[in-house]
Amino acid sequence: MTRLRTAIPGPKSLELQARRKDAVAAGVGSTLPVYIDSADDGLLIDVDGNQLVDLGSGIAVTNVGNPAPAVAEAVHAQIDRFSHTCFMITPYEGYLEVCEELNALTPGSHPKKSVLFNSGAEAVENAVKIARHVTGRQAVVVFDHGYHGRTNLTMALTAKNMPYKHRFGPFAPEVYRVPASYPLHDGLTGAEAARKAIAAIEKQVGGDNTAAVVIEPIQGEGGFIAPAEGFLPAIAEWCRERGVLFVADEIQTGFCRTGSWFASDHEGVVPDLITTAKGIAGGLPLAAVTGRAEIMDAVHVGGLGGTYGGNPVACAAALGAIRTMRERDLNAQARRIEETVVSRLKAVAEKTDIIAEIRGRGAMLAIEFTERTPDVAARVAKACHDQGVVVLTCGTYGNVIRLLPPLVIPDDLLAEGLDVLEGALLA
Ligand SMILES: *Cc1c(COP(=O)(O)O)cnc(C)c1O
């Protein structure tokens, strides 16, 4: 492809990679050690002048572009005024505006309030803090294949051992894992899968002991698994009956990624609490917990917060990002990407028997391979990387390729990326 000037990684990237080995802890990996110099909507330009087609958005972060003009402008304007005060010391308006947007955009028309943090894991931890405080119960229920972060509590909530949990224990107590809905493998309807999960909770934990069920409406790192229709509403209904808080972890699915503002919207599920991060601020670190006003207000003053949570520059970026989502109708854009990608990949799937399923929603799409080992996914990903297309893998078995293009990716660039992926799948 003419976008590449050197082999991938090029000589300058290799030089930086050698320097990195002396400076950066080995425990931080990089999918593709190509060092980036600049970016454009859907393109990453590396230090050797290679242009890579970005089908990963830095893990569903740069949904609005990289950077979106409205984000860059807002960040410049804010950093020139002030960079930080700490909202817990002397507050500022941007934090309020982000909370107002979140309260309006998240599912449900009931009164809501929000609190801001720095990372997804921090938001999930705080959702659990709030749920335990308000219910006076301790148990937290999560699902097979779930991913919620890398801090101690969120490692406990996360299903997969390697690489997230291996030798990092002991983990936080009072976390219980139950079966999820995985239509390709369990063959269950949503109602059947929910009955199985609920029976496990009632038998092994007890509804009365459960503070919260924490669930990704479409599982991300676990394999881009969309539950069978009816699964989420049935779990939410059981939570309501048993006084358990339904916490939707929309950190990867949020902000237009699945073709609606939040993936919960798809089946009209209204969570008690919702965690957001990744796509919220066009690349700046920001996260939030949003929920029913009476729940969010139950915690004593000073019980929630942090030095940087809701940093003014990150808040300005979020407001620019949300404005871009509205102005460019990125929900419609995500649905268009789904049509393009799914029809192409389904045609490819007919020509090969390595593919078990093409699935996903909006611009959160995946290919699961028949083989339950990482080998095929790794081979396909590497072939794409060698040709300058950034794709990511995921899945409990590592046998899934996931596509998370920026929602503003130009059609011709998406087509170019898919040409390469198709070639790799059929090779
Ligand atoms: C990425 C992710 C997290 C963790 O977010 P960080 O910002 O990396 O801490 C939590 N939950 C889900 C669903 C995620 O995709």
XYZ file of C-alpha atoms and ligand atoms in Angstrom, residues 59 118-122 124 147-150 216 220-221 249-252 277-278, ligand 1:
35
model
C -9.602 1.134 22.348
C -9.963 9.827 35.815
C -10.239 6.279 34.540
C -12.788 3.617 33.854
C -11.562 1.415 36.679
C -11.910 4.312 39.105
C -16.361 1.194 38.450
C -13.863 -6.922 32.095
C -13.947 -3.960 34.463
C -10.339 -2.779 34.916
C -6.952 -3.386 36.494
C -21.326 -4.628 30.309
C -15.791 -5.751 25.467
C -12.434 -7.349 26.296
C -20.541 -0.582 32.691
C -20.767 1.403 29.435
C -17.114 2.392 29.436
C -16.471 0.762 26.046
C -14.976 6.673 30.351
C -13.100 5.844 27.096
C -11.614 -0.228 29.449
C -12.680 -0.675 30.337
C -12.625 -0.463 31.716
C -11.431 0.160 32.413
O -11.206 1.470 31.989
P -9.758 2.138 32.263
O -9.950 3.571 31.846
O -8.774 1.393 31.429
O -9.502 2.001 33.717
C -13.704 -0.858 32.488
N -14.782 -1.439 31.915
C -14.866 -1.645 30.590
C -16.108 -2.250 30.030
C -13.827 -1.287 29.751
O -13.897 -1.524 28.434
